[in-house]
XYZ file of C-alpha atoms in Angstrom:
717
model
C -0.044 -0.188 -0.053
C 1.449 3.256 -1.097
C 1.920 5.733 2.104
C 2.053 9.479 0.878
C 2.578 12.405 3.263
C -0.556 13.283 5.030
C -1.899 9.468 4.592
C -1.348 6.772 6.908
C -1.301 2.963 5.650
C -4.845 2.675 6.844
C -5.839 5.737 5.017
C -6.321 8.181 8.002
C -5.787 11.628 7.437
C -2.776 12.831 9.468
C -2.253 16.326 9.315
C -0.053 19.118 10.990
C -2.265 21.065 13.381
C -1.034 24.810 13.240
C -4.062 25.867 15.060
C -3.714 28.632 17.455
C -3.807 27.933 21.210
C -7.561 27.522 22.757
C -8.170 29.615 25.386
C -8.977 27.470 28.533
C -12.111 28.674 29.399
C -13.486 27.770 25.950
C -12.465 24.068 26.379
C -14.882 21.344 27.875
C -13.457 17.778 28.671
C -17.022 15.712 28.806
C -17.989 12.267 28.843
C -21.327 10.542 27.403
C -22.163 7.887 30.371
C -25.064 6.062 30.777
C -26.975 2.464 31.143
C -26.628 0.283 28.148
C -28.827 1.159 25.250
C -29.821 4.642 26.609
C -28.601 5.836 23.499
C -24.932 7.232 24.302
C -23.366 6.442 20.811
C -26.326 8.011 18.747
C -26.202 11.028 20.786
C -22.403 11.149 20.081
C -22.952 10.477 16.498
C -25.306 13.713 16.384
C -22.951 15.936 18.296
C -20.361 15.001 15.432
C -22.845 15.679 12.968
C -24.114 19.087 14.024
C -20.601 20.341 14.981
C -19.613 19.781 11.489
C -16.965 16.570 12.280
C -18.673 14.087 10.347
C -20.861 15.067 6.995
C -23.323 12.427 7.599
C -25.095 10.303 10.582
C -23.611 7.325 11.608
C -25.898 4.939 13.067
C -25.387 2.180 15.608
C -27.882 -0.476 14.311
C -26.274 -0.405 10.646
C -22.726 -0.454 12.064
C -21.694 2.984 10.395
C -21.213 4.751 13.942
C -17.770 6.640 13.965
C -17.253 6.121 17.729
C -17.801 2.543 17.519
C -15.146 1.854 15.301
C -14.057 -1.664 16.479
C -15.122 -4.795 14.496
C -16.479 -6.367 17.550
C -18.723 -2.849 18.093
C -19.902 -3.033 14.857
C -21.153 -6.421 14.710
C -22.737 -6.672 18.007
C -24.120 -2.886 18.096
C -22.570 -2.064 21.561
C -19.687 0.247 22.606
C -16.810 -1.744 23.914
C -13.703 0.570 24.493
C -14.052 4.132 25.364
C -13.446 6.357 22.034
C -12.201 10.151 22.231
C -12.638 13.086 19.961
C -12.848 16.841 19.573
C -15.288 19.035 18.033
C -16.184 22.541 17.969
C -19.650 24.082 18.981
C -19.920 27.928 18.374
C -16.683 29.089 20.198
C -16.252 26.280 22.459
C -13.603 23.297 22.038
C -15.212 19.947 23.283
C -13.125 17.144 24.004
C -15.713 14.208 24.150
C -15.491 10.618 25.302
C -18.096 8.184 24.454
C -18.147 5.557 27.049
C -19.434 1.676 27.329
C -22.678 1.044 28.744
C -22.081 -2.722 29.311
C -20.709 -3.465 33.140
C -18.339 -5.651 31.569
C -16.449 -2.550 30.248
C -16.808 -0.600 33.284
C -13.336 0.197 33.552
C -13.350 2.351 30.430
C -16.084 4.493 32.403
C -14.038 4.616 35.307
C -10.587 5.763 33.797
C -12.335 8.278 31.514
C -14.023 9.691 34.416
C -10.677 10.336 36.260
C -9.799 13.063 33.636
C -12.846 14.460 32.857
C -14.412 17.995 33.896
C -17.889 16.941 33.203
C -20.161 14.526 32.089
C -23.735 13.963 30.263
C -25.716 11.549 31.885
C -28.308 9.979 29.469
C -31.256 8.250 30.567
C -33.762 6.128 28.533
C -37.176 8.020 28.963
C -38.953 4.741 29.045
C -36.428 2.592 31.333
C -35.320 5.548 33.499
C -32.772 5.137 35.959
C -31.480 1.525 35.344
C -28.888 -0.280 37.442
C -25.804 0.891 35.074
C -27.310 4.273 35.574
C -26.780 4.375 39.381
C -23.252 2.554 38.696
C -22.090 5.241 36.491
C -23.833 7.994 38.439
C -21.723 6.741 41.642
C -18.401 6.909 39.575
C -19.067 10.086 38.572
C -19.721 11.168 42.478
C -16.511 9.662 43.243
C -14.367 11.625 41.176
C -16.399 14.549 41.839
C -17.601 15.196 38.180
C -20.288 17.689 37.443
C -23.410 16.420 35.503
C -26.158 17.485 33.238
C -28.630 14.846 32.262
C -30.256 14.219 28.978
C -33.442 12.006 28.856
C -33.539 10.243 25.396
C -35.982 8.480 23.590
C -38.914 10.649 24.153
C -40.466 9.676 20.786
C -40.650 5.962 22.393
C -44.143 4.443 23.731
C -44.235 4.524 27.264
C -41.769 7.566 27.595
C -42.322 9.801 30.895
C -39.892 12.574 31.486
C -41.150 13.606 34.672
C -41.157 10.011 36.226
C -37.289 9.806 35.113
C -36.507 12.918 37.147
C -38.603 11.457 40.104
C -36.325 8.373 39.929
C -33.069 10.486 39.716
C -34.381 12.235 43.079
C -35.120 8.630 44.775
C -32.597 6.443 43.594
C -29.510 8.677 43.098
C -30.297 11.201 45.306
C -29.514 13.951 42.771
C -31.108 17.727 43.379
C -32.275 17.526 39.764
C -34.797 19.815 38.002
C -36.170 20.356 34.261
C -34.914 22.991 32.545
C -36.821 21.809 29.600
C -40.247 19.830 29.204
C -40.961 17.732 26.041
C -43.586 19.195 23.391
C -45.825 16.333 22.171
C -45.782 12.864 23.373
C -44.207 9.729 22.061
C -44.637 9.436 18.141
C -45.913 13.262 18.268
C -42.876 14.269 19.944
C -42.068 17.679 18.048
C -39.325 19.581 20.400
C -39.399 21.181 23.746
C -40.526 24.009 26.061
C -37.474 25.791 27.117
C -38.169 26.589 31.018
C -35.389 29.185 31.241
C -36.346 31.229 28.303
C -39.840 30.253 28.228
C -40.064 29.476 24.461
C -41.228 26.553 22.597
C -37.952 24.932 20.556
C -39.947 23.251 17.343
C -38.403 20.865 15.028
C -39.627 21.167 11.302
C -37.528 18.607 9.468
C -36.461 14.826 10.075
C -32.676 16.119 10.093
C -33.028 18.059 13.180
C -31.192 20.897 11.417
C -34.040 23.385 11.134
C -35.888 24.623 14.007
C -37.574 27.791 15.091
C -38.425 29.437 18.246
C -42.244 29.758 18.655
C -44.446 31.436 21.415
C -45.870 28.589 24.316
C -49.296 27.469 23.530
C -51.791 28.700 26.108
C -52.979 25.005 27.088
C -49.871 23.973 28.328
C -48.731 27.110 30.240
C -50.021 26.279 33.431
C -47.795 23.292 33.421
C -44.827 25.503 32.392
C -45.292 27.927 35.204
C -45.619 25.263 37.870
C -42.190 23.344 36.743
C -40.307 26.719 36.353
C -41.370 27.255 39.868
C -40.018 24.283 40.742
C -36.888 24.499 39.034
C -36.495 27.981 40.703
C -37.251 26.271 44.170
C -34.280 23.547 43.945
C -31.670 26.051 42.762
C -32.671 28.298 45.545
C -31.825 25.623 47.891
C -28.228 25.730 46.667
C -27.815 29.196 45.628
C -27.865 32.415 47.610
C -28.712 34.600 44.691
C -31.570 32.689 43.552
C -32.708 32.288 47.110
C -32.699 36.085 47.816
C -34.620 36.705 44.588
C -37.034 33.883 45.655
C -37.766 35.253 49.212
C -38.314 38.684 47.840
C -40.611 37.376 45.179
C -38.395 39.037 42.547
C -38.392 37.851 38.774
C -34.716 36.527 38.170
C -33.089 37.405 34.998
C -32.203 34.902 32.394
C -28.735 35.739 32.451
C -28.620 35.448 36.493
C -30.688 32.155 36.035
C -27.973 30.614 33.746
C -25.372 31.806 35.942
C -26.802 30.514 39.061
C -27.409 26.889 37.159
C -23.551 27.367 35.905
C -22.608 28.042 39.770
C -24.790 25.129 41.296
C -23.505 22.694 38.228
C -19.847 23.184 38.845
C -20.150 22.951 42.682
C -21.967 19.403 42.114
C -25.224 20.968 43.725
C -27.773 20.741 40.811
C -28.546 18.812 37.806
C -30.361 20.389 35.082
C -32.281 17.884 33.058
C -33.139 17.973 29.352
C -34.922 15.954 26.993
C -35.090 15.096 23.418
C -34.747 12.099 20.770
C -31.320 11.482 19.380
C -32.377 8.780 16.825
C -34.966 11.163 15.792
C -32.225 13.887 15.402
C -34.209 16.366 18.005
C -32.762 18.612 20.848
C -29.083 17.272 20.605
C -28.148 20.862 19.834
C -29.655 22.224 22.995
C -27.485 19.641 25.070
C -24.299 21.187 23.108
C -25.790 24.372 24.399
C -26.071 23.247 28.012
C -22.505 21.696 28.043
C -21.045 24.928 26.680
C -23.454 27.117 29.387
C -23.671 25.098 32.483
C -20.190 22.449 32.458
C -17.030 23.565 33.776
C -13.888 24.371 31.807
C -10.362 23.152 33.112
C -10.092 27.002 34.977
C -13.628 26.176 37.205
C -12.348 23.121 38.942
C -10.529 23.117 41.992
C -6.545 22.412 41.375
C -5.546 18.796 41.060
C -3.675 17.731 44.142
C -0.523 15.422 43.833
C 2.339 14.001 46.215
C 6.032 15.199 45.894
C 7.643 11.905 45.524
C 10.733 13.216 47.015
C 9.325 14.947 50.002
C 5.877 13.159 50.498
C 4.190 16.407 50.764
C 0.829 17.100 49.003
C 1.411 19.824 45.959
C -1.240 21.706 44.147
C -1.005 21.504 40.263
C -1.434 24.911 38.622
C -3.701 24.997 35.449
C -1.287 27.178 33.523
C 0.724 26.486 30.085
C 3.766 28.350 31.995
C 3.669 25.707 34.787
C 5.790 22.651 34.879
C 4.419 20.087 32.754
C 2.130 17.280 34.588
C -0.313 14.769 32.611
C -2.102 11.534 33.814
C -1.827 8.565 31.253
C -5.699 7.134 31.566
C -5.618 4.680 28.848
C -3.381 2.678 26.509
C -4.341 1.320 23.083
C -2.435 -0.576 20.530
C -2.147 0.461 16.960
C -1.183 -1.913 14.261
C 0.622 1.100 12.311
C 2.094 2.993 14.883
C 2.123 0.790 18.067
C 1.413 1.746 21.462
C -0.664 5.084 21.982
C -0.785 6.633 25.414
C -4.008 8.793 26.000
C -3.026 11.668 28.385
C -4.711 14.611 30.094
C -2.738 17.393 30.408
C -3.159 19.052 33.708
C -0.644 21.932 33.546
C 2.324 22.969 31.353
C 2.741 21.958 27.627
C 4.165 18.836 25.944
C 6.152 19.171 22.592
C 6.756 16.254 20.176
C 10.177 14.936 20.288
C 10.931 15.567 23.960
C 11.765 13.782 27.038
C 9.625 13.484 29.919
C 9.609 11.900 33.306
C 7.345 9.069 34.482
C 6.931 9.815 38.147
C 5.258 6.214 38.642
C 8.345 4.735 37.559
C 11.107 6.650 38.104
C 12.099 6.367 34.328
C 12.649 8.988 31.287
C 10.529 8.416 28.086
C 10.689 10.030 25.112
C 7.515 11.345 23.157
C 8.063 10.769 19.364
C 4.793 11.760 18.265
C 1.632 13.670 19.485
C -1.765 12.909 18.155
C -5.360 14.111 18.668
C -7.785 11.262 18.499
C -10.986 11.008 16.602
C -12.109 7.415 17.192
C -9.264 5.196 15.690
C -8.126 8.332 13.419
C -5.249 10.306 14.269
C -4.134 14.132 13.724
C -0.641 14.899 14.317
C -0.037 17.754 16.654
C 3.140 19.759 17.370
C 2.279 20.029 20.997
C -0.541 19.787 23.737
C -1.233 22.220 26.543
C -2.826 22.135 29.927
C -6.563 21.579 30.112
C -6.118 19.155 26.595
C -6.809 15.686 26.112
C -4.425 13.792 23.509
C -2.512 10.636 22.949
C 1.164 10.450 22.787
C 3.176 7.774 20.626
C 6.730 6.396 21.740
C 6.080 5.864 25.232
C 7.648 2.284 26.338
C 6.929 1.416 29.809
C 3.996 3.995 30.741
C 0.765 2.091 31.705
C -2.773 3.439 32.648
C -3.012 5.474 35.877
C 0.917 6.807 35.742
C 1.995 10.478 36.067
C 3.983 11.912 33.233
C 5.712 15.231 34.407
C 9.125 17.021 34.308
C 12.048 15.392 36.129
C 12.911 18.783 38.058
C 9.345 18.921 39.211
C 8.184 15.596 40.040
C 4.563 14.776 41.167
C 2.351 11.764 41.477
C -1.136 12.229 40.733
C -3.247 9.890 43.061
C -3.678 6.263 40.632
C -6.593 4.774 39.592
C -8.155 1.429 41.579
C -9.272 -1.001 39.230
C -11.917 -3.663 39.805
C -10.959 -7.441 40.618
C -11.972 -9.894 37.983
C -14.778 -12.464 38.543
C -14.529 -15.176 36.010
C -11.574 -16.777 34.546
C -10.771 -19.570 31.744
C -7.877 -21.448 30.468
C -6.169 -20.551 27.048
C -3.723 -22.392 25.178
C -1.967 -22.048 21.570
C -3.139 -24.756 19.297
C 0.414 -25.121 18.036
C 4.114 -24.518 19.144
C 4.680 -21.517 16.867
C 1.477 -19.657 18.285
C 3.019 -19.549 21.631
C 5.007 -16.629 21.272
C 2.329 -14.713 19.315
C -0.005 -15.782 21.967
C 1.864 -14.521 24.831
C 2.705 -11.377 22.884
C -1.037 -10.941 22.181
C -2.130 -11.192 25.973
C 0.502 -8.866 27.060
C -0.626 -6.177 24.789
C -4.409 -6.838 26.031
C -3.521 -6.709 29.702
C -1.521 -3.271 29.075
C -4.578 -2.073 27.437
C -7.133 -3.205 29.999
C -6.458 -3.015 33.736
C -9.395 -5.306 34.423
C -8.170 -8.006 32.264
C -5.545 -10.236 34.248
C -3.161 -12.995 32.783
C -1.891 -15.442 35.179
C -0.208 -19.173 34.902
C -1.536 -21.828 37.319
C 1.314 -23.855 38.302
C -0.512 -27.027 39.573
C -2.172 -27.064 36.142
C 0.454 -25.488 33.684
C -2.487 -23.417 32.328
C -2.689 -19.871 31.337
C -5.781 -18.277 32.713
C -7.237 -14.988 31.207
C -9.706 -13.302 33.703
C -12.147 -10.704 33.312
C -15.242 -8.711 34.563
C -17.851 -11.159 32.948
C -18.797 -13.695 30.125
C -18.922 -10.708 27.240
C -15.758 -9.426 28.856
C -13.776 -12.556 28.009
C -15.929 -13.363 24.907
C -14.550 -10.163 23.114
C -10.847 -10.570 24.465
C -10.855 -14.210 22.942
C -12.454 -12.683 19.804
C -9.609 -10.187 19.484
C -6.855 -12.517 20.076
C -8.458 -14.907 17.229
C -9.106 -12.115 14.558
C -6.895 -9.283 15.497
C -3.725 -10.770 16.463
C -4.266 -13.797 14.258
C -3.554 -16.286 17.195
C -4.934 -19.821 16.906
C -5.943 -20.584 20.069
C -8.385 -22.785 22.171
C -10.058 -22.087 25.287
C -11.450 -24.068 28.125
C -14.979 -23.493 29.892
C -14.923 -20.185 32.235
C -14.946 -20.659 35.678
C -15.702 -18.292 38.588
C -12.927 -16.470 39.738
C -13.017 -17.624 43.585
C -10.882 -16.089 46.273
C -9.170 -17.129 49.567
C -8.941 -15.378 52.809
C -8.377 -16.068 56.597
C -10.859 -15.370 59.538
C -8.440 -14.813 62.667
C -5.082 -13.297 63.572
C -2.121 -15.609 63.647
C 1.427 -15.307 63.977
C 3.718 -17.132 61.571
C 7.322 -18.196 61.375
C 8.996 -18.862 58.099
C 12.602 -20.089 57.886
C 14.496 -21.220 54.781
C 18.072 -22.859 55.423
C 19.877 -24.565 52.632
C 23.550 -25.906 52.764
C 24.923 -27.622 49.459
C 28.511 -27.067 49.717
C 30.039 -23.648 49.489
C 27.611 -20.723 49.967
C 24.554 -21.723 51.882
C 21.097 -19.837 51.989
C 19.643 -18.502 55.350
C 16.595 -16.494 55.554
C 14.208 -16.281 58.602
C 11.066 -13.892 59.185
C 7.893 -13.908 61.726
C 4.868 -12.432 60.416
C 1.526 -11.356 61.989
C -1.340 -12.158 59.632
C -5.381 -10.877 59.985
C -8.133 -10.261 58.132
C -8.665 -6.656 56.568
C -11.034 -4.314 58.421
C -12.224 -3.124 54.962
C -13.158 -5.856 52.249
C -11.665 -5.269 49.090
C -8.605 -3.794 50.208
C -6.457 -6.591 49.056
C -3.217 -7.773 50.717
C -1.027 -5.025 52.578
C 2.497 -5.591 54.054
C 3.778 -3.342 56.685
C 7.432 -3.413 58.136
C 7.680 -3.114 61.807
C 11.426 -4.694 62.184
C 13.271 -3.012 65.126
C 16.990 -3.231 66.333
C 18.036 -4.433 62.782
C 16.600 -8.000 63.163
C 16.474 -8.202 59.219
C 18.799 -5.850 57.122
C 16.599 -3.240 55.272
C 18.014 -4.429 51.778
C 16.296 -8.005 52.574
C 12.532 -6.475 53.814
C 11.476 -5.976 49.779
C 12.557 -9.647 49.282
C 10.459 -10.723 52.231
C 7.350 -8.748 50.799
C 7.937 -9.999 47.294
C 7.779 -13.683 48.934
C 4.504 -12.658 50.503
C 2.840 -11.353 47.194
C 4.238 -14.237 45.338
C 2.488 -17.136 47.870
C -0.663 -14.825 47.743
C -1.099 -15.590 44.301
C -2.206 -19.285 45.139
C -4.062 -20.033 48.287
C -4.093 -23.462 50.449
C -7.298 -24.578 49.958
C -7.967 -24.809 46.163
C -5.200 -22.600 44.850
C -7.207 -19.491 44.398
C -5.754 -15.982 44.825
C -5.465 -14.872 48.290
C -7.207 -11.540 49.398
C -8.047 -9.324 52.228
C -5.056 -10.112 54.300
C -2.833 -7.631 56.534
C 0.673 -8.966 56.988
C 2.958 -7.292 59.318
C 6.435 -8.135 59.154
C 7.586 -8.389 63.306
C 10.753 -10.284 63.451
C 13.189 -12.322 62.017
C 17.051 -12.915 61.820
C 19.825 -13.294 59.230
C 23.312 -14.807 58.795
C 26.103 -12.326 57.915
C 27.409 -14.611 55.372
C 24.455 -17.014 54.047
C 21.478 -14.546 53.866
C 20.594 -13.393 50.560
C 17.257 -11.659 48.882
C 16.609 -15.528 47.499
C 16.436 -16.912 50.949
C 14.523 -14.008 52.654
C 12.017 -14.237 49.688
C 11.702 -18.007 50.228
C 11.331 -17.298 54.085
C 8.535 -14.810 53.257
C 6.600 -17.110 50.993
C 6.702 -20.221 53.521
C 5.900 -17.919 56.412
C 2.523 -16.626 54.412
C 1.513 -19.999 53.429
C 1.938 -21.607 56.743
C 0.049 -18.551 58.551
C -2.888 -19.036 55.847
C -3.102 -22.818 56.790
C -3.357 -22.038 60.497
C -5.720 -19.149 60.171
C -8.859 -20.555 59.183
C -8.826 -20.006 55.453
C -12.163 -19.973 53.840
C -13.172 -19.548 50.009
C -14.974 -16.426 48.974
C -17.256 -16.074 45.675
C -18.373 -13.021 43.698
C -21.979 -12.035 44.361
C -23.650 -10.096 41.532
C -26.150 -7.367 41.722
C -28.987 -8.298 39.387
C -32.025 -6.854 37.998
C -34.752 -8.618 36.294
C -37.461 -6.583 34.307
C -40.479 -8.903 33.507
C -44.107 -8.665 32.815
C -46.607 -9.313 36.381
C -47.673 -12.755 35.111
C -44.014 -14.385 35.549
C -42.821 -12.898 38.856
C -43.730 -15.873 40.733
C -41.624 -18.088 38.347
C -38.960 -15.902 38.328
C -38.779 -15.449 42.072
C -38.901 -19.087 42.724
C -36.115 -19.655 40.437
C -33.832 -16.850 41.841
C -34.386 -18.383 45.248
C -33.372 -21.885 44.169
C -30.096 -20.273 42.728
C -29.125 -18.461 46.502
C -30.421 -15.395 45.532
C -31.296 -13.054 48.398
C -34.230 -10.611 46.930
C -33.339 -6.962 47.541
C -36.295 -5.071 46.181
C -39.646 -5.555 44.239
C -40.842 -2.692 42.351
C -43.249 -1.394 39.585
C -41.586 0.255 36.487
C -44.242 1.511 33.920
C -46.395 -1.666 33.402
C -43.674 -3.994 34.019
C -42.198 -5.332 37.658
C -38.674 -5.177 38.600
C -36.751 -7.734 40.951
C -33.486 -6.610 42.461
C -31.515 -9.391 43.912
C -28.184 -10.233 45.057
C -26.811 -13.821 43.683
C -23.860 -15.719 43.434
C -22.076 -15.621 39.882
C -21.860 -19.560 39.991
C -25.343 -19.734 39.840
C -26.300 -17.195 36.837
C -24.182 -18.628 34.050
C -26.285 -18.685 30.709
C -29.029 -17.048 32.777
C -30.341 -15.148 29.328
C -31.268 -18.503 28.056
C -32.920 -19.423 31.459
C -34.713 -16.452 31.644
C -35.932 -16.686 28.144
C -37.708 -20.003 28.734
C -39.122 -19.021 31.944
C -40.876 -15.547 30.745
C -41.544 -16.931 27.084
C -38.704 -14.464 26.025
C -40.455 -11.064 27.477
C -37.845 -10.563 30.223
C -34.689 -8.591 30.498
C -31.702 -8.512 33.026
C -28.689 -6.756 33.668
C -25.997 -7.804 36.062
C -22.784 -6.269 37.611
C -20.230 -7.469 40.234
C -21.147 -6.505 43.753
C -19.035 -7.762 46.535
C -17.309 -10.875 47.528
C -18.754 -13.206 50.382
C -17.823 -16.740 52.240
C -18.843 -19.662 50.133
C -21.301 -22.128 51.942
C -19.395 -24.898 53.669
C -20.969 -27.766 51.493
C -20.064 -26.010 48.221
C -16.757 -24.886 49.427
C -16.160 -28.556 50.447
C -16.846 -29.685 46.910
C -14.496 -27.033 45.485
C -11.681 -28.095 47.564
C -12.321 -31.711 47.338
C -12.481 -31.159 43.413
C -9.210 -29.396 43.613
C -7.239 -31.982 45.613
C -8.673 -34.631 43.045
C -7.876 -32.912 39.718
C -5.146 -30.381 40.662
C -7.918 -27.872 39.387
C -11.283 -26.549 39.975
C -13.853 -25.776 36.945
C -17.355 -24.287 37.449
C -18.667 -24.899 33.850
C -20.853 -22.445 32.175
């Protein structure tokens, strides 16, 4: 294939960006987040169309969506990986990330929210606040991301705008209020009434480009006045200026009202709610106006805090091009033509192509060969990237997701992201010897890209295990291995990713002594082990050695031995979790002690302590919500109960019933087939990992017995 200047081998336009610098107050870094099938990608495609980034509308159903560029996304009609792009609306530069809605790919939402300044949360006008809606909302709250809400699919039968806002109050605890209301119902949806300017926005064509402002019809004016007053009341609760006007019965000007909404949104005290139909090309321009008017620029948010690795002190990162460079790598992707691409959010300073930077997380220097701005999988070459912007760097060798990039003279560490633990795993092996190396390379690249995907090697069975967040997650991974990396591999049946932990505090001694002629080996350590107070904390190691019982240079080796031993438990070989390990004593030999000896001693002490501390098996519990017609309630509840489910909530959603329950993952493999047969195909469900809990003794006994007999445990799907 011919490669001329300005074209990559895959035909992606690459051009030098000579644009002038964008003022920081004109930048919006936003994400589109929602439950699966709420219309995130469809909304993103309309945004690209109306901002002039695309000249034709992409459709998810037809596999032509720009943001769903992966083959697997186009085939399944779902978003798998977060896609970034940049577009311009009026005078505002919008860096947009379209995130997945499926819970198996929640890491994509997590790492996007870490670097975004604002979010557009999309709700289905029929489905309302669904389980994954709650999950992404909590994720946004955890990172303090300001939000606006867009109730989509208002043209659908059963859509109820005010009911969705009511659910936002009850289920999300949001101080939300409508700033628009729909004009027309279901198939007759024609536009919206703007409650701020009190005008009717009426759409005249199917493409959504032509609309006009009209006077509000008299018959709906009472409802408009009522909801306008409700909006003022909710704003008055969080804004002093509006409260003062409200108490003195003064009319608030449109300018003051918009300013108050912006202040309250940025402070995370208020959520304005818009409505429309992205698929029918209605009201997406108004969402863009709201992004411009109400979501923050990089200057509107508090400075990012980091830790100086040399002093251990907290420092603030100043949002300025003149400040020392600092950025966070929030995503790694592999491109078949340019290699590894690191997505970065720049918090301060400027980064130019061809320069060296410092990875403060690894304490290593790295060289940037190229800087690009991403448009889904297309790349636009940039000379540099400045604070407040999101882009990508090519040429970084060791930098991974969550690591801080800065200057060597001004090192700083931004708080790293936490990644969820996998709940499902399966064995994989190459079909031929020639494919062995290719498989290893593919797994390494995929593990670099996706922190929620883990690869391990089981010493007992000699198997390579891949672990992920769900069946779909592993299915996509395997499909990419076969098609994208061209590796011939075979996979085993998926298994539940059990964990092991201890139940009581113990003191354990590990001693490794070996004398085989010449230099011997001597390592001796004493550990105190106990369960973690907070579940999900993982393994922590603390050094409390006094009086030099173990030389400082050998303590990291003890920790390495502990962590190595924790990969395989003593009951059934599963990883050990939620254990606090404290090194309290030990001894050494001036000649025979070595790092290897202390690593072995740490490993022996941990394994011995685990055996004495009442080890138990833990299993992943899923939060499941089933939506069904009333007549199938009895059968579905009975089936869930037989699967060890604990019913949490029974509720009504429009004309359907919902069942919320906690259920062991081991009991719901192939649940899609089961629920279809129980309800004549009329039910739907969503499921996400919730927590780990102890496996009942009679089931744990079978798992341990199976491991002892075969050297491995498998829960077939």
